[in-house]
Amino acid sequence: MSKFEGVIVSDQLLQGQFTQVELRSLKSKFVSLKNQNGKVTFGDLPPLMVKLNAFRDMYKEDEIRGILGESGTDITNEIDFEAFLKAYLNLRTQATAKQGGRRHSSSFLKDSITTLLHTISESEKACYVAHINSYLGDDPFLKHYLPLDPPTNDIFDLAKDGILLCKLINVAVPGTIDERAINAKRKLSLWEVNENHTLCLNSAKAIGCTVVNIGTQDLVEGRPHLVLGLISQIIKIQLLADLNLKKTPQLVELVDDSEEIEELLNLSPEKVLLKWMNFHLQRAGYEKTVRNFSSDVKDGEAYAYLLNVLAPEHCSPATLDTKNANERANLVLDHAERMGCKRYLSPRDVVEGTSNLNLAFVAQLFHHRSGLSTDTKKMSYAEMITDDVQTSREERCFRLWINSLGISTHVNNLFEDVRNGWILLEVLDKIFPGTVNWKQATRPPIRMPFRKVENCNQVIEIATELRFSLVNVAGNDIVQGNKKLILALLWQLMRFTMLQLLKNLRSHSQGKEISDVDILKWANRKVKSIGRTSHIESFKDKSLSSGLFFLELLSAVEPRVVNWNLVTKGGSDDEKRLNATYIISVARKLGCSIFLLPEDIMEVNQKMILTLTASIMYWSLEQQPEETDSFPSPAGTATTTTPEASPVPSVCGEDESSSFGGEFSNLSVDDADDNSDSTASSSQPESDVASGGDSLL
């Protein structure tokens, strides 16, 4: 494993203004400019700053020169990296003021974590602390450190070793992390802490969190705004997990006919929760429609009506009679507490319309008492129209992969959300910058059907230029929601990008296209190099189901990462599942951001096996650029990156050296079509691949 390091700034107050991802990107820009000119002066900054995404659409070069010149500093003076950071921070502060002081704080309703202003809500912190104390208070390891005290910084101190965050992920989505892979002991080395945070970030992406703007070093330092932002996303996923027909078929009661059931399937969990709330409010005689979890609920009236329907035995006429909003909010929370809901938020949070905490409150009410009946006929119909297990698994993996790229649009339902073509264009532009003609694209909401077809036709045109196999496929097939074709298209995009990343990493391939056979040969050579006899003939080799080959491969690329005392022989299904679960967590702990499930290994899902192997291969080559046996071609050179660069994409689209690992790690997807192994042509010319990170700079 290569040396673990972050960008260190001597001025701690200055360092606290940036994440490690931002520091790496800015350091790359600074070093590049210094290498080009021999030194960096204040006069060199305006041409550089105007190209950064944070200022590109806001300032012209002359305006930046004027702002930087206000300090009276001689533009010929040479500056160091810290002076460069101060100049950037000064410009960023003025940009924020120019936008009207827009505030960015951690939120249940925001997937991305932003850091323009590092504001923390004490109410949110208290809510998260109460949640952690409640759900992890009996954990064998954490019970020695819990309960946490909300007013203190206990939550940030406890999060620094990664154990708390890993276990919180398992609370949100049980079984995501094999806890045998967590380094859980009182005294951890820097390596072990870094491994825990790498496992945490990659697992967070695998359950739907967006972490493109946070690195392991940020968590090691316990940066409050980033820690709370990540915790808020994890808790949100837990609270909204059952708001779908698959988990809660009783939700079918919210609609009247089959057409509305289809619409319900396509709603995001937040919108399902609003629909559930309005369903009961209508029954209670409440005349308004609640459209959000802020302004529409701040007077407490909607909550009073809702609770009177859900728990009439605890209702009090005084709740609606009172004219004081704070008093009504307090009575509402008392009512909820009597029906078993723990009080996580305060009356002030209700009155101020704190959207994320109000969403959490309503979700908690849903979990305790949904108030839905069991209409067996409707429930049976709802179960009939949901996708089969394999299709659902594929949809999940592609959806998580797309959301991990950091594009502006969040995918809730893959098959529905891609039908207007916009998300597919965003994905193509993120991975292959410049391929999309945005002047010919229409942004949602799109009312005219032919505009959707135009977007999807451009997707097909770009895919054809990339030489994907798209026989008799047209844009209208995507608009019509043809699931098989959508999955096949996305699989080809994933595989093509994966192979291009491997090709671009190793310059000694000298333009040689990387194929599945190269990946297979590399894996067998790696396992053989440590004296093991395991050998696979293809990615369909049934022996892979035991998991032993992957554990040997992981041990070959990093000997210390596998604890062989935990490995089974893989003979029975139970033993295979134990090994498969351990493999996924160990790979994520190493630095591979993968979305496969244990079943994919147990069932030897060919395409998932390929992408898992390639992800391990990429990480290995990235750590050992001097290795010469990777491809059958002359040796060359490659760029070394830190372990952080692998699991976490760069925030800056131009910083490719630190983004390849994160981008590639996100490419593992389910088998899109077992019966049609569509692949990209090996004669495709090399393309530039952009960072998978969200562009802030």
XYZ file of C-alpha atoms in Angstrom:
697
model
C 0.000 0.000 0.000
C 1.418 3.395 -0.908
C 2.139 6.023 1.700
C -0.922 7.668 3.253
C -0.675 11.446 3.156
C -2.765 14.569 2.898
C -2.044 18.175 1.927
C -0.861 19.882 5.110
C -1.044 23.654 5.611
C 0.893 25.203 8.508
C -1.885 27.708 9.211
C -4.528 25.490 10.823
C -7.252 28.126 10.542
C -6.571 28.332 6.821
C -6.526 24.549 6.434
C -9.883 24.361 8.185
C -11.487 26.310 5.338
C -10.872 23.528 2.810
C -11.507 19.808 2.461
C -8.623 17.531 1.538
C -10.203 17.037 -1.884
C -10.212 20.799 -2.468
C -6.651 21.141 -1.169
C -5.388 18.418 -3.514
C -7.053 20.037 -6.505
C -5.779 23.530 -5.668
C -2.306 22.165 -4.932
C -2.308 20.510 -8.354
C -3.190 23.831 -10.014
C -0.526 25.695 -8.055
C 2.235 23.180 -8.777
C 1.302 23.058 -12.460
C 1.516 26.845 -12.718
C 4.821 26.901 -10.842
C 6.306 24.202 -13.058
C 5.231 26.148 -16.118
C 6.583 29.560 -15.067
C 9.288 28.641 -12.577
C 7.514 30.633 -9.887
C 4.044 31.976 -9.075
C 3.280 35.675 -8.617
C 0.061 37.544 -7.834
C -0.015 38.573 -11.465
C -0.261 34.927 -12.517
C -3.441 34.285 -10.529
C -6.235 36.007 -12.536
C -5.807 33.836 -15.694
C -5.840 30.740 -13.461
C -8.710 31.778 -11.180
C -11.052 32.694 -14.030
C -10.831 29.114 -15.336
C -11.872 27.558 -12.025
C -15.473 26.415 -11.942
C -16.190 28.375 -8.759
C -15.594 31.680 -10.574
C -15.914 30.866 -14.275
C -19.473 32.120 -14.712
C -19.193 34.935 -12.180
C -16.091 36.955 -12.953
C -14.027 38.125 -15.872
C -10.258 38.100 -15.653
C -10.045 41.883 -15.212
C -12.540 41.749 -12.334
C -10.466 39.118 -10.547
C -7.336 41.214 -11.093
C -9.114 44.187 -9.546
C -10.266 42.219 -6.481
C -6.831 40.750 -5.863
C -5.262 44.196 -6.367
C -7.360 45.774 -3.600
C -4.827 44.563 -1.026
C -2.179 46.806 -2.584
C 0.250 43.924 -3.027
C 2.829 44.195 -5.801
C 1.672 41.842 -8.578
C 5.297 40.860 -9.258
C 5.769 39.444 -5.760
C 6.308 35.698 -5.652
C 3.784 33.796 -3.537
C 3.755 30.383 -1.881
C 0.898 27.879 -1.724
C -0.578 29.345 1.469
C -0.693 32.838 -0.042
C -2.391 31.287 -3.062
C -5.001 29.697 -0.770
C -5.628 33.027 0.977
C -6.150 34.746 -2.373
C -8.546 32.000 -3.435
C -10.421 32.214 -0.129
C -10.714 36.008 -0.439
C -12.147 35.671 -3.920
C -14.512 32.884 -2.831
C -15.809 35.000 0.065
C -16.586 37.879 -2.290
C -18.236 35.480 -4.729
C -20.490 34.249 -1.921
C -21.429 37.817 -1.023
C -22.104 38.571 -4.681
C -24.580 35.665 -4.755
C -26.439 37.111 -1.806
C -24.724 35.242 1.021
C -26.192 31.905 0.043
C -25.932 29.520 2.957
C -24.891 25.931 2.645
C -25.407 23.596 5.562
C -25.784 19.869 5.998
C -29.286 18.776 5.085
C -31.391 15.667 4.707
C -32.711 17.074 1.464
C -29.315 17.820 -0.114
C -27.318 14.875 -1.353
C -24.089 16.753 -1.990
C -21.918 18.166 0.773
C -20.822 21.746 0.140
C -18.352 23.875 2.022
C -18.704 27.503 0.944
C -19.857 28.373 4.447
C -19.131 25.921 7.228
C -22.333 26.453 9.192
C -23.593 23.868 11.649
C -27.063 23.685 13.139
C -26.979 22.808 16.827
C -30.517 21.448 16.490
C -29.390 19.101 13.734
C -26.397 17.996 15.769
C -28.614 17.288 18.780
C -31.004 15.305 16.559
C -28.210 13.172 15.107
C -26.686 12.564 18.541
C -30.046 11.402 19.891
C -30.448 9.090 16.898
C -26.982 7.590 17.402
C -27.525 7.123 21.145
C -30.815 5.370 20.432
C -29.721 2.999 17.679
C -26.114 2.250 18.688
C -26.356 2.433 22.476
C -26.236 -1.371 22.774
C -23.430 -1.927 20.274
C -20.781 -4.168 21.916
C -17.943 -1.798 21.001
C -19.584 1.642 21.009
C -21.533 1.171 24.244
C -18.333 2.088 26.090
C -18.427 5.549 24.452
C -22.186 6.186 24.405
C -24.371 8.060 25.156
C -22.906 11.136 23.509
C -23.567 14.562 24.996
C -25.282 16.814 22.365
C -23.804 20.197 23.437
C -20.222 18.900 23.252
C -18.045 17.834 20.313
C -18.225 14.176 21.358
C -19.814 13.183 18.050
C -16.913 14.598 16.032
C -14.258 13.071 18.286
C -15.883 9.633 18.169
C -16.221 9.803 14.385
C -12.477 10.311 13.852
C -11.561 6.598 13.833
C -14.325 5.631 11.377
C -15.934 2.941 13.559
C -19.018 4.985 14.427
C -19.687 5.916 10.796
C -19.279 2.327 9.575
C -21.691 1.013 12.191
C -24.186 3.796 11.444
C -24.179 2.712 7.786
C -25.078 -0.812 8.899
C -27.953 0.585 10.944
C -29.253 2.413 7.872
C -28.860 -0.557 5.496
C -28.138 -3.742 7.467
C -25.425 -5.966 6.048
C -23.774 -3.290 3.899
C -20.471 -3.667 5.754
C -19.087 -6.960 6.999
C -18.146 -5.852 10.506
C -15.291 -8.337 10.487
C -13.582 -5.932 8.080
C -13.843 -2.931 10.430
C -10.722 -2.168 12.437
C -12.439 -2.016 15.829
C -10.164 -1.598 18.824
C -9.340 1.189 21.251
C -5.960 2.111 19.775
C -5.750 2.300 15.993
C -2.788 3.144 13.805
C -3.067 5.822 11.115
C -3.269 3.032 8.530
C -6.180 1.388 10.300
C -8.053 4.669 10.731
C -7.579 5.455 7.041
C -8.843 1.980 6.113
C -11.970 2.479 8.217
C -12.751 5.800 6.561
C -12.070 4.409 3.104
C -14.456 1.545 3.885
C -16.971 4.065 5.220
C -16.918 6.370 2.175
C -17.119 3.556 -0.364
C -19.919 1.874 1.585
C -21.760 5.193 1.905
C -21.727 5.518 -1.877
C -22.998 1.954 -2.121
C -26.157 2.849 -0.154
C -26.837 6.072 -2.075
C -24.896 8.823 -0.300
C -23.129 11.456 -2.371
C -19.576 11.902 -1.097
C -17.783 13.328 -4.130
C -16.576 16.317 -2.125
C -15.088 14.641 0.928
C -11.874 12.701 1.553
C -10.705 10.325 4.251
C -8.427 12.974 5.750
C -11.442 15.228 6.300
C -13.032 12.510 8.424
C -9.762 11.769 10.235
C -9.696 15.437 11.246
C -13.353 15.265 12.309
C -14.429 18.329 10.337
C -17.863 19.120 11.794
C -19.692 20.306 8.659
C -18.531 17.283 6.665
C -19.135 14.735 9.422
C -22.663 16.063 10.034
C -23.339 16.228 6.306
C -22.422 12.565 5.889
C -24.340 11.477 8.997
C -27.436 13.350 7.816
C -27.408 11.473 4.510
C -26.980 8.102 6.224
C -29.847 8.772 8.649
C -32.058 10.035 5.830
C -31.515 6.788 3.929
C -32.448 4.803 7.032
C -35.621 6.796 7.692
C -36.837 6.640 4.085
C -35.848 3.028 3.388
C -39.378 1.610 3.694
C -41.129 4.286 1.628
C -41.607 2.137 -1.445
C -44.069 -0.527 -2.569
C -41.537 -3.327 -2.338
C -40.884 -2.773 1.374
C -44.370 -1.455 2.256
C -47.011 -2.772 -0.164
C -49.691 -1.138 2.016
C -48.704 2.161 0.356
C -50.882 1.086 -2.560
C -53.801 2.418 -0.506
C -52.624 5.937 -1.388
C -53.778 5.521 -5.010
C -57.027 4.540 -6.726
C -56.120 2.724 -9.937
C -53.332 0.890 -11.758
C -52.143 4.013 -13.571
C -51.610 5.809 -10.275
C -49.743 2.772 -8.914
C -47.263 3.157 -11.764
C -46.840 6.823 -10.832
C -46.344 5.890 -7.178
C -43.556 3.505 -8.153
C -41.702 6.376 -9.799
C -41.916 8.854 -6.920
C -38.911 9.653 -4.753
C -39.169 8.565 -1.080
C -39.650 12.200 0.020
C -42.602 12.621 -2.351
C -44.104 9.313 -1.217
C -43.873 10.577 2.364
C -45.672 13.811 1.395
C -48.320 11.795 -0.438
C -48.834 9.619 2.644
C -49.139 12.687 4.860
C -51.667 14.398 2.561
C -53.658 11.161 2.283
C -54.282 11.177 6.030
C -54.773 14.956 6.187
C -57.516 14.699 3.597
C -59.217 12.014 5.687
C -58.955 14.293 8.724
C -60.630 17.192 6.935
C -57.529 19.374 6.601
C -58.209 21.695 3.679
C -54.640 22.568 2.677
C -52.113 20.466 0.753
C -48.656 20.057 2.302
C -46.030 20.446 -0.423
C -42.878 20.697 1.670
C -41.461 20.006 5.119
C -40.757 23.643 5.949
C -43.209 26.517 5.422
C -46.273 24.272 5.070
C -45.818 22.660 8.493
C -44.299 25.436 10.594
C -47.633 26.466 12.169
C -48.111 22.913 13.499
C -51.721 22.607 12.311
C -50.989 19.888 9.756
C -49.204 17.854 12.437
C -52.157 18.226 14.812
C -54.591 16.895 12.192
C -52.210 14.083 11.186
C -51.687 12.867 14.754
C -55.394 12.998 15.495
C -55.913 10.511 12.645
C -52.957 8.256 13.481
C -53.379 8.209 17.272
C -56.830 9.547 18.204
C -56.514 7.999 21.675
C -53.855 10.588 22.537
C -55.420 13.632 20.858
C -56.159 16.843 22.729
C -58.529 19.623 21.563
C -56.094 22.154 23.009
C -53.604 21.450 20.209
C -55.811 23.110 17.583
C -57.411 25.611 19.925
C -54.173 27.303 20.923
C -53.162 30.387 18.924
C -49.500 30.263 19.887
C -47.377 28.395 17.320
C -44.688 27.404 19.843
C -47.271 26.068 22.262
C -48.990 24.090 19.494
C -45.656 22.648 18.354
C -44.919 21.541 21.917
C -48.336 19.862 22.221
C -47.754 18.114 18.876
C -44.442 16.711 20.083
C -46.044 15.610 23.359
C -48.716 13.791 21.332
C -46.074 12.059 19.207
C -44.114 11.074 22.299
C -47.192 9.439 23.839
C -47.551 7.251 20.733
C -43.933 6.087 21.031
C -41.940 8.564 18.920
C -38.837 9.786 20.695
C -38.474 13.546 20.792
C -35.543 14.331 18.491
C -36.562 17.838 17.468
C -37.713 20.850 19.448
C -40.785 23.106 19.090
C -38.435 25.731 17.694
C -37.422 23.388 14.851
C -41.100 23.013 13.915
C -41.860 26.739 14.094
C -38.743 27.688 12.124
C -39.592 25.110 9.456
C -36.267 23.241 9.589
C -36.939 21.021 6.597
C -34.539 18.174 7.293
C -35.625 17.709 10.902
C -39.307 17.973 10.003
C -38.816 15.361 7.299
C -37.184 13.116 9.896
C -40.122 13.691 12.264
C -42.744 12.745 9.648
C -40.707 9.679 8.620
C -40.577 8.634 12.265
C -44.375 8.943 12.504
C -44.708 6.765 9.394
C -42.507 4.051 10.903
C -44.380 4.013 14.203
C -47.905 4.106 12.819
C -48.566 4.316 9.086
C -52.333 4.103 9.488
C -52.603 2.066 6.274
C -54.874 -0.946 5.900
C -54.140 -4.160 4.011
C -56.256 -4.290 0.873
C -55.061 -7.681 -0.399
C -56.298 -7.120 -3.956
C -54.433 -3.857 -4.350
C -51.329 -5.249 -2.653
C -51.290 -8.256 -4.978
C -51.509 -6.016 -8.032
C -48.701 -3.803 -6.733
C -46.472 -6.858 -6.234
C -47.236 -8.037 -9.778
C -46.069 -4.826 -11.470
C -42.786 -4.508 -9.597
C -39.630 -5.694 -11.370
C -38.176 -9.166 -10.958
C -35.226 -9.663 -8.633
C -32.550 -9.511 -11.338
C -33.928 -6.367 -12.975
C -34.270 -4.673 -9.582
C -30.681 -5.549 -8.742
C -29.454 -4.111 -12.034
C -31.533 -0.946 -11.625
C -30.077 -0.455 -8.166
C -26.466 -0.736 -9.292
C -26.779 1.553 -12.305
C -28.716 4.116 -10.254
C -26.096 4.168 -7.494
C -23.287 4.412 -10.027
C -24.858 7.388 -11.811
C -25.554 9.188 -8.527
C -21.950 8.631 -7.431
C -20.633 10.550 -10.444
C -21.701 13.877 -8.973
C -23.965 15.001 -11.823
C -26.505 17.698 -10.969
C -29.604 15.493 -11.360
C -30.347 12.841 -8.737
C -31.723 9.507 -9.994
C -34.573 8.021 -7.964
C -35.966 5.537 -10.494
C -33.530 4.650 -13.257
C -35.993 3.505 -15.913
C -38.298 6.477 -15.433
C -35.696 9.188 -14.895
C -33.596 8.440 -18.006
C -36.554 8.531 -20.403
C -36.136 12.235 -21.247
C -32.464 11.679 -22.119
C -31.137 14.495 -19.948
C -29.490 12.333 -17.276
C -27.814 10.169 -19.918
C -26.426 13.314 -21.550
C -25.114 14.471 -18.169
C -23.386 11.111 -17.642
C -21.818 11.208 -21.100
C -20.607 14.777 -20.583
C -19.149 13.902 -17.180
C -17.186 10.940 -18.500
C -16.397 12.237 -21.997
C -16.337 16.062 -21.770
C -17.234 17.900 -24.944
C -19.178 15.065 -26.551
C -22.592 16.617 -25.798
C -23.952 19.504 -27.840
C -25.881 21.291 -25.094
C -27.327 23.803 -27.548
C -29.345 20.941 -29.025
C -30.421 19.534 -25.637
C -33.551 20.395 -23.675
C -33.442 20.602 -19.886
C -36.303 19.114 -17.817
C -39.126 19.655 -17.228
C -39.847 18.755 -20.847
C -43.466 19.097 -21.960
C -43.077 18.359 -25.662
C -42.469 14.632 -26.382
C -40.360 15.329 -29.460
C -37.844 17.209 -27.280
C -37.330 14.056 -25.235
C -36.756 12.123 -28.452
C -34.189 14.733 -29.556
C -32.268 14.326 -26.291
C -32.326 10.536 -26.574
C -31.336 10.651 -30.248
C -28.247 12.630 -29.283
C -27.447 9.961 -26.675
C -27.647 7.291 -29.374
C -25.515 9.383 -31.749
C -22.757 9.778 -29.154
C -22.914 6.091 -28.251
C -22.651 5.213 -31.945
C -19.563 7.426 -32.265
C -18.094 5.462 -29.353
C -18.862 2.344 -31.419
C -21.310 0.762 -29.025
C -23.393 -2.119 -30.305
C -26.775 -0.441 -30.947
C -28.345 -2.409 -33.762
C -31.897 -1.201 -34.458
C -31.871 1.009 -31.359
C -33.330 4.525 -31.614
C -33.843 7.380 -29.179
C -37.535 6.607 -28.994
C -36.732 3.217 -27.413
C -35.298 5.096 -24.413
C -38.274 7.476 -24.334
C -40.596 4.456 -24.261
C -38.675 3.061 -21.272
C -37.390 -0.153 -22.879
C -35.653 -1.609 -19.823
C -33.552 -4.162 -21.658
C -32.124 -1.573 -24.052
C -31.523 0.973 -21.293
C -29.567 -1.567 -19.247
C -27.604 -2.732 -22.291
C -26.685 0.858 -23.195
C -25.533 1.667 -19.677
C -23.526 -1.549 -19.425
C -21.630 -0.708 -22.591
C -20.928 2.782 -21.256
C -19.598 1.344 -17.996
C -17.418 -1.253 -19.649
C -16.034 1.133 -22.262
C -15.118 3.696 -19.597
C -13.559 1.007 -17.423
C -11.284 -0.213 -20.193
C -10.343 3.330 -21.226
C -9.336 4.155 -17.667
C -7.082 1.116 -17.515
C -5.594 2.012 -20.875
C -5.003 5.658 -19.918
C -3.376 4.714 -16.619
C -0.637 2.639 -18.157
C 1.286 4.579 -20.763
C 3.359 1.506 -21.627
C 0.321 -0.019 -23.281
C 1.332 2.294 -26.184
C -2.197 2.681 -27.472
C -2.999 -1.018 -27.160
C -6.664 -1.546 -26.316
C -7.255 -3.305 -22.998
C -9.532 -6.314 -23.240
C -11.309 -8.688 -20.881
C -8.575 -11.228 -21.596
C -5.890 -8.809 -20.355
C -7.764 -8.383 -17.073
C -8.203 -12.155 -16.726
C -4.505 -12.844 -17.380
C -3.454 -10.137 -14.927
C -5.627 -11.616 -12.169
C -4.270 -15.139 -12.702
C -0.670 -13.870 -12.761
C -1.219 -11.913 -9.554
C -2.595 -14.918 -7.693
C 0.200 -17.143 -9.016
C 2.831 -14.593 -7.916
C 2.103 -15.259 -4.239
C 2.386 -19.022 -4.646
C -1.318 -19.823 -4.871
C -2.595 -22.426 -7.300
C -6.077 -20.989 -7.963
C -6.724 -20.298 -11.637
C -9.855 -19.229 -13.510
C -10.584 -19.902 -17.176
C -13.090 -17.051 -17.593
C -15.288 -14.661 -15.655
C -17.998 -17.334 -15.794
C -15.825 -19.890 -13.984
C -18.085 -21.556 -11.407
C -15.203 -21.894 -8.956
C -15.486 -18.132 -8.378
C -18.649 -18.708 -6.356
C -16.607 -19.847 -3.331
C -14.910 -16.443 -3.171
C -11.463 -17.928 -2.557
C -9.969 -16.640 -5.820
C -10.933 -13.036 -5.039
C -9.603 -13.288 -1.502
C -6.293 -14.556 -2.888
C -6.287 -11.754 -5.464
C -6.922 -9.122 -2.776
C -4.171 -10.652 -0.655
C -1.829 -10.542 -3.654
C -2.321 -6.812 -4.252
C -2.181 -5.962 -0.515
C -1.035 -8.807 1.790
C -2.242 -7.206 5.030
C -5.831 -6.576 3.939
C -7.214 -10.146 4.248
C -7.539 -11.892 7.612
C -7.406 -15.542 6.595
C -8.714 -16.640 9.996
C -12.091 -15.268 8.883
C -12.174 -17.055 5.525
C -14.292 -20.203 5.050
C -13.780 -23.018 2.545
C -16.765 -21.815 0.534
C -18.363 -25.238 0.361
C -21.930 -24.491 1.437
C -24.148 -21.567 0.490
C -23.716 -20.082 3.957
C -19.933 -20.265 3.674
C -20.040 -18.739 0.187
C -22.157 -15.848 1.476
C -19.751 -15.205 4.349
C -16.827 -15.064 1.932
C -18.688 -12.905 -0.613
C -19.736 -10.386 2.039
C -16.172 -10.233 3.336
C -14.747 -9.765 -0.188
C -16.956 -6.744 -0.867
C -16.018 -5.022 2.398
C -12.316 -5.797 2.004
C -12.320 -4.417 -1.549
C -14.037 -1.233 -0.369
C -11.614 -1.004 2.540
C -8.773 -1.244 0.047
C -10.160 1.602 -2.075
C -12.606 0.090 -4.589
C -15.984 1.808 -4.703
C -18.171 -1.059 -5.897
C -21.909 -1.645 -5.969
C -22.214 -5.412 -6.324
C -24.042 -7.649 -3.861
C -22.911 -10.965 -2.337
C -25.347 -12.745 -4.677
C -23.380 -11.498 -7.686
C -20.317 -13.405 -6.502
C -22.245 -16.462 -5.343
C -24.130 -16.700 -8.653
C -21.008 -15.760 -10.705
C -22.623 -12.804 -12.437
C -20.172 -12.527 -15.340
C -20.232 -8.782 -15.851
C -20.127 -7.964 -12.167
C -17.219 -10.366 -11.757
C -15.421 -8.578 -14.604
C -15.906 -5.127 -13.116
C -14.879 -6.251 -9.623
C -11.680 -7.781 -10.992
C -10.941 -4.699 -13.078
C -11.517 -2.435 -10.087
C -8.984 -4.382 -8.029
C -6.603 -4.334 -10.984
C -6.911 -0.584 -11.347
C -6.207 0.004 -7.665
C -3.180 -2.262 -7.804
C -1.700 -0.598 -10.880
C -2.323 2.825 -9.410
C -0.350 1.927 -6.289
C 2.471 0.199 -8.215
C 3.168 2.201 -11.376
C 6.561 0.594 -11.756
C 5.026 -2.853 -12.245
C 5.994 -4.214 -15.659
C 3.924 -7.368 -15.991
C 0.550 -5.642 -16.317
C 0.206 -5.803 -20.081
C 2.261 -7.566 -22.742
C 3.989 -4.383 -23.906
C 7.123 -2.304 -23.128
C 7.385 -0.660 -19.727
C 6.421 2.951 -19.269
C 5.584 5.411 -16.591
C 2.468 6.329 -14.713
C 1.352 8.816 -12.127
C 1.295 7.815 -8.485
C -1.611 8.912 -6.325
C -2.403 8.622 -2.650
C -4.927 6.128 -1.291
C -7.390 9.001 -0.923
C -7.389 9.577 -4.641
C -8.712 6.118 -5.345
C -11.959 6.053 -3.402
C -12.681 9.769 -3.621
C -12.956 11.565 -6.978
C -11.486 15.009 -7.455
C -13.716 18.046 -7.022
C -12.053 19.639 -9.996
C -12.979 18.346 -13.415
C -9.560 19.189 -14.826
C -7.586 17.254 -12.205
C -7.409 13.875 -13.863
C -4.469 12.461 -11.961
C -6.412 12.332 -8.706
C -9.732 11.405 -10.227
C -9.081 8.200 -12.110
C -9.270 6.015 -9.039
C -12.556 7.419 -7.851
C -14.044 7.423 -11.336
C -12.986 3.895 -12.060
C -14.053 2.556 -8.710
C -17.576 3.701 -9.473
C -17.790 1.601 -12.622
C -18.825 -1.701 -11.105
C -22.342 -2.523 -12.245
C -24.618 -5.496 -12.440
C -24.928 -7.676 -15.504
C -27.191 -5.608 -17.741
C -28.223 -8.505 -19.949
C -26.893 -11.990 -19.347
C -28.111 -13.154 -22.729
C -26.623 -10.317 -24.712
C -23.042 -9.503 -23.822
C -22.844 -6.245 -25.730
C -19.409 -4.658 -25.602
C -17.666 -1.660 -27.028
C -15.467 -2.133 -30.068
C -11.791 -2.547 -29.324
C -10.890 -0.272 -32.207
C -12.290 2.827 -30.514
C -9.643 5.610 -30.284
C -8.562 6.727 -26.840
C -10.817 9.310 -25.214
C -10.145 11.691 -22.364
C -11.967 10.757 -19.214
C -13.136 13.389 -16.764
C -13.275 13.278 -13.035
C -16.230 11.644 -11.357
C -16.278 14.440 -8.798
C -18.624 17.332 -8.400
C -17.042 20.503 -9.774
C -16.714 23.159 -7.085
C -13.530 24.840 -8.236
